[in-house]
Coordinates of C-alpha atoms (C1' of nucleotides) in Angstrom, one line a residue:
Chain A
X876 CA 0.0 0.1 0.1
X877 CA 1.7 3.2 -1.2
X878 CA 1.7 6.6 0.5
X879 CA 0.3 9.9 -0.9
X880 CA 3.8 11.2 -1.4
X881 CA 5.0 8.3 -3.3
X882 CA 1.8 8.2 -5.5
X883 CA 2.2 12.2 -6.0
X884 CA 5.8 11.8 -7.1
X885 CA 4.7 9.0 -9.3
X886 CA 2.5 11.3 -11.4
X887 CA 5.8 12.6 -12.7
X888 CA 8.5 9.7 -12.4
X889 CA 8.4 6.0 -12.6
X890 CA 10.1 4.3 -9.7
X891 CA 11.3 0.8 -9.6
X892 CA 9.5 -1.5 -7.1
X893 CA 12.3 -1.6 -5.0
X894 CA 12.7 2.2 -4.7
X895 CA 8.8 2.4 -4.0
X896 CA 9.2 -0.1 -1.3
X897 CA 12.1 1.9 0.2
X898 CA 10.0 5.5 0.0
X899 CA 7.4 3.5 1.8
X900 CA 9.7 2.4 4.5
X901 CA 11.0 5.8 5.0
X902 CA 7.6 7.4 5.2
X903 CA 6.4 4.4 7.8
X904 CA 9.4 4.6 10.0
X905 CA 8.5 7.8 12.0
X906 CA 5.5 10.0 12.0
X907 CA 4.0 12.7 14.2
X908 CA 0.5 14.0 14.9
X909 CA -0.4 17.8 15.0
X910 CA -3.5 19.6 16.5
X911 CA -4.9 22.7 14.5
X912 CA -2.6 25.7 14.8
X913 CA 0.4 23.5 16.0
X914 CA 3.5 24.2 14.0
X915 CA 4.9 21.6 12.1
X916 CA 8.0 23.4 11.4
X917 CA 8.6 26.8 12.8
X918 CA 9.6 30.1 11.4
X919 CA 13.5 30.3 11.9
X920 CA 13.7 26.5 12.8
X921 CA 16.1 24.0 11.6
X922 CA 15.5 20.3 11.5
X923 CA 17.5 17.1 10.8
X924 CA 14.2 15.5 9.4
X925 CA 11.8 16.7 6.5
X926 CA 8.3 16.4 6.8
X927 CA 5.7 14.9 4.4
X928 CA 1.9 15.5 5.0
X929 CA 0.1 12.3 5.2
X930 CA -3.3 13.3 6.1
X931 CA -4.9 16.5 7.2
X932 CA -4.3 20.0 6.1
X933 CA -1.5 22.4 6.7
X934 CA -0.3 25.8 5.4
X935 CA 2.9 27.9 4.8
X936 CA 2.6 31.1 6.6
X937 CA 4.4 34.3 7.7
X938 CA 3.4 36.8 10.3
X939 CA 4.3 40.3 10.1
X940 CA 5.6 42.3 13.2
X941 CA 2.2 44.0 13.4
X942 CA 0.3 40.7 13.6
X943 CA -0.8 40.6 9.8
X944 CA -0.7 37.2 8.7
X945 CA -0.2 35.9 5.1
X946 CA -0.9 32.2 4.3
X947 CA 1.3 31.5 1.1
X948 CA 0.2 27.8 0.4
X949 CA -1.8 25.1 1.6
X950 CA -0.4 21.7 1.8
X951 CA -2.5 18.6 1.3
X952 CA -1.6 14.9 1.9
X953 CA 1.4 14.2 -0.5
X954 CA 3.2 17.6 -0.1
X955 CA 6.4 18.1 1.1
X956 CA 6.8 20.9 3.9
X957 CA 10.4 21.8 4.0
X958 CA 12.7 20.7 1.2
X959 CA 14.9 23.6 2.1
X960 CA 16.4 22.0 4.9
X961 CA 18.7 20.2 2.7
X962 CA 20.5 23.3 1.7
X963 CA 19.5 26.1 4.1
X964 CA 20.2 26.7 7.6
X965 CA 16.8 27.8 8.8
X966 CA 13.2 28.1 7.4
X967 CA 12.1 31.6 6.3
X968 CA 8.4 30.8 7.1
X969 CA 6.5 28.4 9.3
X970 CA 4.3 25.6 8.3
X971 CA 1.3 24.8 10.6
X972 CA -1.3 22.2 10.7
X973 CA -4.8 23.6 10.2
X974 CA -6.7 20.3 10.9
X975 CA -5.6 17.4 13.0
X976 CA -2.6 16.4 10.6
X977 CA -0.4 13.6 10.5
X978 CA 3.2 13.9 8.8
X979 CA 5.6 11.5 8.3
X980 CA 9.5 12.4 9.5
X981 CA 11.8 11.6 6.9
X982 CA 15.4 11.5 8.0
X983 CA 17.4 14.2 6.0
X984 CA 20.5 11.5 6.0
X985 CA 18.6 9.0 4.5
X986 CA 17.0 11.1 1.8
X987 CA 20.6 12.1 0.9
X988 CA 21.7 8.7 0.7
X989 CA 18.6 7.8 -1.5
X990 CA 19.4 10.8 -3.6
X991 CA 22.7 9.5 -4.3
X992 CA 21.7 6.1 -5.4
X993 CA 18.8 6.9 -7.5
X994 CA 18.1 10.1 -9.9
X995 CA 14.4 9.4 -10.1
X996 CA 14.0 10.7 -6.5
X997 CA 16.0 13.9 -7.2
X998 CA 14.0 14.4 -10.4
X999 CA 10.7 14.2 -8.6
X1000 CA 12.0 16.5 -6.0
X1001 CA 12.7 18.8 -8.6
X1002 CA 9.4 18.4 -10.4
X1003 CA 7.7 19.0 -7.0
X1004 CA 9.7 22.2 -6.3
X1005 CA 9.1 23.4 -10.0
X1006 CA 5.4 23.1 -9.5
X1007 CA 5.5 24.7 -6.1
X1008 CA 7.0 27.7 -7.9
X1009 CA 4.6 27.8 -10.4
X1010 CA 1.8 27.7 -7.7
X1011 CA 3.3 30.6 -5.9
X1012 CA 3.7 32.5 -9.3
X1013 CA 0.0 32.0 -9.8
X1014 CA -0.9 33.2 -6.3
X1015 CA 1.2 36.5 -7.2
X1016 CA -1.1 36.9 -10.2
X1017 CA -4.2 36.2 -7.9
X1018 CA -3.0 38.9 -5.6
X1019 CA -1.9 41.3 -8.2
X1020 CA -4.2 41.3 -11.0
X1021 CA -7.3 39.5 -10.0
X1022 CA -10.2 40.8 -7.9
X1023 CA -11.7 39.2 -4.7
X1024 CA -14.2 37.1 -6.7
X1025 CA -11.8 35.8 -9.3
X1026 CA -9.0 35.3 -6.5
X1027 CA -11.2 33.0 -4.3
X1028 CA -12.8 31.3 -7.4
X1029 CA -9.2 30.5 -8.5
X1030 CA -8.1 29.3 -5.2
X1031 CA -11.0 26.9 -4.9
X1032 CA -10.8 25.6 -8.3
X1033 CA -7.0 25.1 -7.9
X1034 CA -7.7 23.1 -4.7
X1035 CA -10.3 21.0 -6.7
X1036 CA -7.6 19.9 -9.3
X1037 CA -5.0 19.2 -6.5
X1038 CA -7.4 17.0 -4.6
X1039 CA -8.2 15.3 -7.7
X1040 CA -4.7 14.6 -7.9
X1041 CA -4.7 12.6 -4.9
X1042 CA -8.0 11.1 -5.5
X1043 CA -9.7 13.2 -2.8
X1044 CA -12.4 15.0 -4.9
X1045 CA -15.0 12.4 -5.9
X1046 CA -18.0 14.1 -7.1
X1047 CA -16.4 17.6 -7.4
X1048 CA -16.5 17.9 -3.7
X1049 CA -13.8 18.1 -1.2
X1050 CA -13.0 18.6 2.4
X1051 CA -11.4 22.1 2.9
X1052 CA -11.9 22.7 6.5
X1053 CA -10.7 26.2 6.9
X1054 CA -12.3 29.2 8.5
X1055 CA -13.2 32.3 6.5
X1056 CA -10.3 34.3 8.5
X1057 CA -7.9 31.6 7.1
X1058 CA -9.2 31.9 3.6
X1059 CA -8.9 35.9 4.0
X1060 CA -5.4 35.5 5.2
X1061 CA -4.5 33.2 2.1
X1062 CA -6.5 35.5 -0.5
X1063 CA -4.9 38.9 1.0
X1064 CA -8.4 40.0 1.9
X1065 CA -10.4 40.8 5.2
X1066 CA -12.6 38.1 6.7
X1067 CA -15.5 40.4 6.1
X1068 CA -15.1 40.7 2.6
X1069 CA -13.9 37.0 1.8
X1070 CA -17.4 36.3 3.5
X1071 CA -19.3 38.6 1.0
X1072 CA -17.4 37.3 -2.0
X1073 CA -18.0 33.6 -0.9
X1074 CA -21.6 34.4 -0.6
X1075 CA -21.8 35.9 -4.2
X1076 CA -20.1 32.7 -5.6
X1077 CA -22.8 30.8 -3.7
X1078 CA -25.6 32.8 -4.8
X1079 CA -24.4 32.4 -8.4
X1080 CA -24.8 28.7 -8.0
X1081 CA -21.2 28.2 -8.5
X1082 CA -20.3 26.2 -5.3
X1083 CA -21.8 25.2 -2.2
X1084 CA -19.8 25.7 0.9
X1085 CA -21.6 23.8 3.9
X1086 CA -19.6 23.4 6.9
X1087 CA -16.3 22.2 6.2
X1088 CA -16.8 20.8 2.6
X1089 CA -16.5 22.6 -0.7
X1090 CA -18.8 21.2 -3.3
X1091 CA -18.2 22.8 -6.9
X1092 CA -21.7 22.8 -8.5
X1093 CA -20.6 24.2 -11.8
X1094 CA -17.0 23.6 -12.4
X1095 CA -16.8 25.1 -15.9
X1096 CA -18.4 28.4 -14.4
X1097 CA -16.1 28.5 -11.6
X1098 CA -13.1 27.9 -13.9
X1099 CA -14.4 30.8 -16.0
X1100 CA -14.8 33.2 -13.4
X1101 CA -11.4 32.4 -12.1
X1102 CA -9.7 32.6 -15.6
X1103 CA -8.2 29.3 -14.6
X1104 CA -5.4 27.9 -16.9
X1105 CA -3.9 24.7 -15.1
X1106 CA -0.6 24.7 -17.3
X1107 CA 1.2 25.8 -14.2
X1108 CA 0.7 22.6 -12.5
X1109 CA 2.5 20.7 -15.1
X1110 CA 0.2 17.7 -15.1
X1111 CA 1.0 17.0 -18.9
X1112 CA 4.5 16.0 -18.0
X1113 CA 2.8 13.3 -16.0
X1114 CA 0.9 11.1 -18.2
X1115 CA 4.1 9.7 -20.1
X1116 CA 4.9 7.6 -17.2
X1117 CA 1.7 6.7 -15.6
X1118 CA 0.0 3.5 -16.5
X1119 CA -2.9 3.3 -18.9
X1120 CA -6.4 4.8 -18.0
X1121 CA -6.4 8.1 -16.1
X1122 CA -4.7 10.7 -18.1
X1123 CA -3.5 13.3 -15.5
X1124 CA -4.3 16.0 -17.8
X1125 CA -8.1 15.3 -17.4
X1126 CA -7.8 16.5 -13.8
X1127 CA -7.7 20.0 -15.1
Chain B
X887 CA 37.9 36.4 -14.9
X888 CA 34.6 34.9 -13.2
X889 CA 31.3 35.3 -14.8
X890 CA 28.3 36.6 -12.5
X891 CA 26.5 33.4 -12.4
X892 CA 29.7 31.6 -10.8
X893 CA 30.1 34.3 -8.6
X894 CA 26.6 34.1 -7.2
X895 CA 26.5 30.6 -6.6
X896 CA 30.0 30.8 -4.9
X897 CA 28.0 32.8 -2.3
X898 CA 26.8 29.7 -1.2
X899 CA 28.9 26.7 -2.2
X900 CA 32.6 26.2 -2.8
X901 CA 33.7 25.1 -6.2
X902 CA 37.2 23.8 -7.2
X903 CA 39.4 25.8 -9.5
X904 CA 38.7 23.0 -12.3
X905 CA 34.8 23.4 -11.6
X906 CA 35.1 27.3 -11.9
X907 CA 36.9 27.0 -15.0
X908 CA 34.7 24.5 -16.6
X909 CA 31.5 26.8 -15.7
X910 CA 33.3 29.8 -17.1
X911 CA 33.5 27.7 -20.3
X912 CA 29.9 26.7 -20.2
X913 CA 28.9 30.2 -19.8
X914 CA 31.3 31.6 -22.4
X915 CA 30.5 29.3 -25.1
X916 CA 27.5 30.8 -26.5
X917 CA 25.6 33.9 -25.6
X918 CA 22.8 36.0 -27.1
X919 CA 21.8 39.4 -27.0
X920 CA 18.2 40.7 -26.5
X921 CA 16.7 44.0 -27.1
X922 CA 13.9 45.5 -24.7
X923 CA 10.8 43.5 -24.9
X924 CA 12.2 40.6 -26.5
X925 CA 11.6 37.2 -25.0
X926 CA 14.5 35.5 -23.8
X927 CA 12.4 32.5 -23.4
X928 CA 8.6 32.6 -24.4
X929 CA 5.5 31.5 -22.3
X930 CA 5.0 27.9 -23.3
X931 CA 8.1 27.2 -24.9
X932 CA 10.8 24.6 -24.4
X933 CA 14.4 24.9 -25.1
X934 CA 17.3 22.6 -24.9
X935 CA 19.4 25.3 -23.5
X936 CA 19.0 27.2 -20.2
X937 CA 19.5 30.8 -19.8
X938 CA 21.8 33.0 -17.5
X939 CA 21.3 36.8 -17.4
X940 CA 25.1 38.2 -17.9
X941 CA 24.3 41.9 -18.0
X942 CA 21.1 43.8 -18.1
X943 CA 17.8 43.2 -16.6
X944 CA 14.9 40.8 -17.2
X945 CA 11.6 39.9 -15.8
X946 CA 9.3 36.7 -15.4
X947 CA 5.8 37.8 -16.5
X948 CA 2.6 36.3 -17.5
X949 CA -0.3 38.1 -19.4
X950 CA -3.9 37.3 -18.7
X951 CA -6.4 36.9 -21.6
X952 CA -7.9 40.3 -21.0
X953 CA -4.2 42.0 -21.2
X954 CA -3.6 42.4 -17.7
X955 CA 0.2 41.9 -16.9
X956 CA 1.8 40.5 -13.9
X957 CA 5.7 40.7 -13.4
X958 CA 6.5 38.1 -10.9
X959 CA 10.3 38.6 -10.6
X960 CA 13.3 40.6 -11.8
X961 CA 16.4 39.0 -12.9
X962 CA 19.5 40.7 -12.6
X963 CA 23.1 39.4 -13.8
X964 CA 23.9 36.0 -12.3
X965 CA 20.2 35.0 -12.4
X966 CA 19.1 31.8 -14.0
X967 CA 16.0 32.1 -16.1
X968 CA 14.6 28.8 -16.6
X969 CA 15.8 26.0 -14.5
X970 CA 12.6 24.3 -15.1
X971 CA 13.8 23.0 -18.6
X972 CA 15.6 20.2 -16.8
X973 CA 12.3 18.7 -15.6
X974 CA 9.6 20.1 -17.2
X975 CA 8.1 20.2 -20.6
X976 CA 7.2 23.8 -21.2
X977 CA 7.6 27.3 -19.6
X978 CA 4.5 28.3 -17.6
X979 CA 5.5 31.9 -17.9
X980 CA 7.6 34.0 -20.0
X981 CA 11.0 35.7 -19.4
X982 CA 11.5 39.0 -21.2
X983 CA 14.3 41.5 -21.4
X984 CA 13.7 45.0 -20.1
X985 CA 16.9 46.6 -21.1
X986 CA 19.5 45.4 -23.7
X987 CA 20.5 42.2 -21.9
X988 CA 23.1 39.5 -22.5
X989 CA 22.2 35.9 -21.6
X990 CA 24.6 32.9 -21.6
X991 CA 23.0 29.9 -23.4
X992 CA 24.1 26.8 -21.4
X993 CA 23.4 23.5 -22.9
X994 CA 21.0 21.4 -20.7
X995 CA 23.1 18.4 -21.8
X996 CA 26.3 19.6 -20.6
X997 CA 24.5 20.9 -17.4
X998 CA 23.1 17.5 -16.7
X999 CA 26.6 15.9 -17.2
X1000 CA 28.3 18.5 -14.7
X1001 CA 25.7 17.7 -12.4
X1002 CA 26.2 13.9 -12.2
X1003 CA 30.2 14.7 -11.9
X1004 CA 30.1 17.2 -9.0
X1005 CA 27.5 17.6 -6.1
X1006 CA 28.6 21.3 -5.7
X1007 CA 26.7 22.4 -8.7
X1008 CA 23.4 20.6 -7.8
X1009 CA 23.7 22.2 -4.4
X1010 CA 24.1 25.7 -5.8
X1011 CA 21.1 25.2 -8.0
X1012 CA 19.1 24.1 -5.1
X1013 CA 20.0 27.0 -3.3
X1014 CA 19.3 29.4 -6.3
X1015 CA 16.0 27.8 -6.5
X1016 CA 15.0 27.9 -2.7
X1017 CA 16.0 31.5 -2.4
X1018 CA 13.9 32.1 -5.5
X1019 CA 11.0 30.6 -3.8
X1020 CA 11.5 32.6 -0.8
X1021 CA 11.6 35.7 -2.9
X1022 CA 8.2 34.7 -4.5
X1023 CA 6.9 34.0 -1.1
X1024 CA 7.9 37.4 0.0
X1025 CA 6.2 39.3 -3.0
X1026 CA 2.9 37.2 -1.8
X1027 CA 3.4 38.9 1.4
X1028 CA 3.8 42.5 -0.3
X1029 CA 0.8 41.9 -2.5
X1030 CA -1.4 40.5 0.3
X1031 CA -0.6 42.2 3.4
X1032 CA 1.5 45.4 2.4
X1033 CA -0.1 48.6 1.2
X1034 CA 1.2 50.5 -1.9
X1035 CA 4.0 52.4 0.1
X1036 CA 5.2 49.5 1.9
X1037 CA 5.0 47.3 -1.2
X1038 CA 7.4 49.5 -3.2
X1039 CA 9.7 50.4 -0.5
X1040 CA 10.1 46.6 -0.1
X1041 CA 10.7 45.9 -3.7
X1042 CA 13.5 48.9 -3.8
X1043 CA 15.0 47.7 -0.8
X1044 CA 15.1 44.1 -1.9
X1045 CA 16.5 44.8 -5.1
X1046 CA 19.2 47.0 -3.3
X1047 CA 20.4 43.9 -1.3
X1048 CA 20.4 41.9 -4.6
X1049 CA 22.5 44.2 -6.4
X1050 CA 24.9 44.5 -3.5
X1051 CA 25.3 40.8 -3.8
X1052 CA 26.7 41.1 -7.2
X1053 CA 28.6 44.4 -6.5
X1054 CA 26.3 46.7 -8.3
X1055 CA 25.2 49.0 -5.8
X1056 CA 28.0 51.1 -4.7
X1057 CA 27.0 54.1 -2.5
X1058 CA 23.3 52.7 -2.3
X1059 CA 23.0 53.4 -5.8
X1060 CA 21.9 51.0 -8.4
X1061 CA 20.6 51.1 -12.1
X1062 CA 17.0 50.1 -12.2
X1063 CA 15.8 51.3 -15.7
X1064 CA 12.3 50.2 -15.5
X1065 CA 9.2 52.4 -16.5
X1066 CA 6.6 53.0 -14.0
X1067 CA 4.1 50.9 -15.9
X1068 CA 6.8 48.1 -15.3
X1069 CA 6.9 49.0 -11.8
X1070 CA 3.0 49.0 -11.4
X1071 CA 2.9 45.5 -13.0
X1072 CA 5.3 44.2 -10.7
X1073 CA 3.8 45.6 -7.4
X1074 CA 0.2 45.0 -8.8
X1075 CA -0.8 48.6 -8.6
X1076 CA -1.7 51.0 -11.6
X1077 CA 1.0 53.2 -13.0
X1078 CA -0.9 56.2 -11.8
X1079 CA -0.8 54.9 -8.2
X1080 CA 2.7 53.7 -8.3
X1081 CA 3.6 57.3 -9.6
X1082 CA 1.8 59.1 -6.5
X1083 CA 3.5 56.3 -4.0
X1084 CA 6.9 56.9 -5.8
X1085 CA 6.5 60.7 -5.1
X1086 CA 5.7 60.1 -1.4
X1087 CA 9.1 57.9 -0.9
X1088 CA 10.8 60.9 -2.5
X1089 CA 9.2 63.4 -0.5
X1090 CA 10.1 61.5 2.5
X1091 CA 13.8 61.7 1.4
X1092 CA 14.0 57.8 1.5
X1093 CA 15.0 57.5 -2.1
X1094 CA 15.9 59.6 -5.2
X1095 CA 14.7 58.1 -8.5
X1096 CA 16.1 60.2 -11.3
X1097 CA 16.2 58.7 -14.6
X1098 CA 17.0 55.2 -14.7
X1099 CA 19.0 55.1 -11.3
X1100 CA 17.6 54.3 -7.7
X1101 CA 19.6 56.1 -4.9
X1102 CA 18.6 55.0 -1.5
X1103 CA 19.2 58.1 0.6
X1104 CA 18.0 56.4 3.9
X1105 CA 18.5 52.7 3.8
X1106 CA 17.3 52.2 7.5
X1107 CA 14.3 54.4 6.7
X1108 CA 13.4 52.5 3.8
X1109 CA 13.8 49.1 5.3
X1110 CA 11.6 50.3 8.3
X1111 CA 8.9 51.5 6.0
X1112 CA 9.0 48.1 4.1
X1113 CA 9.2 46.0 7.4
X1114 CA 12.0 44.6 5.6
X1115 CA 13.7 41.4 7.0
X1116 CA 16.2 39.8 4.7
X1117 CA 15.9 36.4 6.1
X1118 CA 14.4 34.9 3.1
X1119 CA 17.4 35.7 0.9
X1120 CA 19.5 33.3 2.8
X1121 CA 22.8 35.2 2.7
X1122 CA 23.7 33.7 6.4
X1123 CA 24.2 30.3 4.8
X1124 CA 26.8 31.9 2.6
X1125 CA 29.7 33.4 4.7
X1126 CA 30.8 29.8 5.8
X1127 CA 32.2 29.3 2.5
X1128 CA 33.3 32.8 1.2
X1129 CA 36.9 34.3 2.1
X1130 CA 37.6 36.5 4.9
X1131 CA 36.4 40.1 4.2
X1132 CA 33.1 40.6 3.2
X1133 CA 30.3 38.6 5.3
X1134 CA 27.5 38.4 3.2
X1135 CA 25.1 39.0 5.7
X1136 CA 26.3 42.4 6.0
X1137 CA 24.6 43.1 2.8
X1138 CA 21.2 43.0 4.3
Chain C
dC862 C1' 9.4 70.4 -35.6
dG863 C1' 6.0 66.7 -34.8
dG864 C1' 5.4 62.6 -32.8
dC865 C1' 5.5 59.2 -29.1
dA866 C1' 6.2 57.2 -24.9
dG867 C1' 6.6 57.9 -20.1
dG868 C1' 5.7 61.0 -16.1
dT869 C1' 2.6 63.8 -13.5
dT870 C1' -1.8 66.1 -11.9
dG871 C1' -6.8 66.3 -11.1
dA872 C1' -11.5 64.7 -10.1
dG873 C1' -14.7 61.3 -9.3
dC874 C1' -15.7 56.3 -8.3
dG875 C1' -15.8 51.9 -6.3
dG876 C1' -13.9 47.9 -4.3
dA877 C1' -12.2 46.6 0.0
dT878 C1' -11.4 48.0 4.7
dT879 C1' -12.8 49.3 9.3
dC880 C1' -15.7 49.1 13.0
dA881 C1' -19.6 47.6 15.2
dA882 C1' -23.3 44.6 16.5
dA883 C1' -26.1 40.7 15.9
dT884 C1' -26.5 35.9 15.1
dA885 C1' -25.1 31.1 14.6
dC886 C1' -22.6 27.2 16.2
dA887 C1' -19.7 23.9 18.8
dG888 C1' -18.0 22.5 23.2
dT889 C1' -17.7 22.4 28.3
dG890 C1' -19.3 22.1 32.7
dG891 C1' -22.8 22.0 35.9
Chain D
dC798 C1' -30.0 18.8 29.1
dC799 C1' -29.3 23.4 29.3
dA800 C1' -26.9 27.4 30.4
dC801 C1' -22.4 29.2 29.5
dT802 C1' -18.7 30.6 26.7
dG803 C1' -15.9 31.3 22.9
dT804 C1' -15.2 31.3 18.1
dA805 C1' -16.8 31.7 13.5
dT806 C1' -20.3 33.7 10.2
dT807 C1' -23.3 37.2 8.9
dT808 C1' -25.0 42.0 8.3
dG809 C1' -25.0 47.3 8.2
dA810 C1' -22.8 51.9 7.7
dA811 C1' -19.0 54.9 7.0
dT812 C1' -14.6 55.5 5.3
dC813 C1' -10.3 55.1 2.6
dC814 C1' -7.0 53.2 -0.3
dG815 C1' -6.4 52.6 -4.9
dC816 C1' -8.4 52.5 -9.7
dT817 C1' -10.3 55.0 -13.8
dC818 C1' -10.6 58.4 -17.0
dA819 C1' -8.6 62.3 -18.9
dA820 C1' -5.8 66.2 -19.6
dC821 C1' -1.3 68.1 -19.4
dC822 C1' 3.7 68.2 -19.4
dT823 C1' 8.2 66.6 -20.3
dG824 C1' 12.1 64.7 -22.8
dC825 C1' 13.8 62.2 -26.4
dC826 C1' 14.4 60.8 -31.3
dG827 C1' 13.7 61.2 -36.2

DNA sequence: CGGCAGGTTGAGCGGATTCAAATACAGTGG
DNA sequence: CCACTGTATTTGAATCCGCTCAACCTGCCG
């Protein structure tokens, strides 16, 4: 039984069975649970291990001196929290759990050893990092050139695609248990305005946001409002390797 | 005589003389000049070479269907334009020259060969990519949680630090020949508002922006206005390797 | 000298914020 | 089971930052 991290990386690269087994072992070896608001890795910290989200939801964030907070990315199962520990001294931002979250602790030493032995892992890490860059760039466009409605629509559609990638968005519905305050901090809005905007999206029949679940009623409509173009997720690179059946690019 | 790319990477890693010579050869082999507005590498393109800025100024950008443009990053001498070509099929954004710019074309094949032979280059590329990520995250904070004045101040201070890194900011003055339209597209403002904000910064005696040159009159003041904290540039990782004399962390 | 791109200024508008209060909701302890 | 408490969502009204539209100025180049 494979873990979400290996699954995600396999969208890009092809591992041998031996490699898969070894990755599974790495992930299974040590894990840790976090309560909402717990730091998985704190701003300014360094760690000998890197952290992979196995279940739950986490975010990258930074807090300014005056208390303003910005969420820069959401991490879902299969996402690597802190690739930087391999080359940088300390984290320049924090990663915190938003819901009860389980993360695997992967020893940096063993990762480095495995990186030396197989080029597949290195390539997969590069792919993950490059798509992270793409997502961040898209977020900059959100904030710089899209208004509140487009911005929230874009985020919700992107999360839909990402949850589809890990098989967690059946029926265009996914669990996204964040508060409107979190949503505001992620989109660069105030909670009040995020609320009003969300109401508009609901009123237009694009989404349903009951409790902690997002149901996308009209995917094409939402995509159009957001001016979403999924190229930056680089799913097209994927299907060359995957088995027959699901083409990754169908996810967008 | 070393090139700006190698110089920049040496802030992080230590190359042997042989490695340095080889990098110099790679950079010297083929180069290309671009006029303002020329694409160095276009959105959606793929290339067998990667591009390193040797002189001039370039930017990463993306244009929405309705014409809105967002500049996501500025590239100065020593910056790598398109590390993604090693793992991704196509670019998800464009890189264009803003001034007459010279870039080295480095063969992807030879880079990969060198990556296999020395771990130093790989580590340096990781460092560059990780700091790029840090810069992008900081830009998201700019757009999400900083107002126009803080945002422009932050960008100008960051560029000061980056130009210092490559020895191009003597006397707190650096060449930054962009139009106010470009500045607006980078900061997510309109040209009109960027203009007015720039005037305020001048009126407060923080900067001088005559012609194409930025002179920072009051670095500490500008830094304070921007709430700048340079940790995300990860210069502290650097001085372990560099020779005596200039400590990299003094640049911030 | 005309043309053009970039910079500057003014007036009015609107999207998003701020402040404040009301309502819904989940968890806790009596 | 309900009262109590704290947190999240919703609504209203006033305000402001940044946008839009438009005009004008400046410097540069053919």
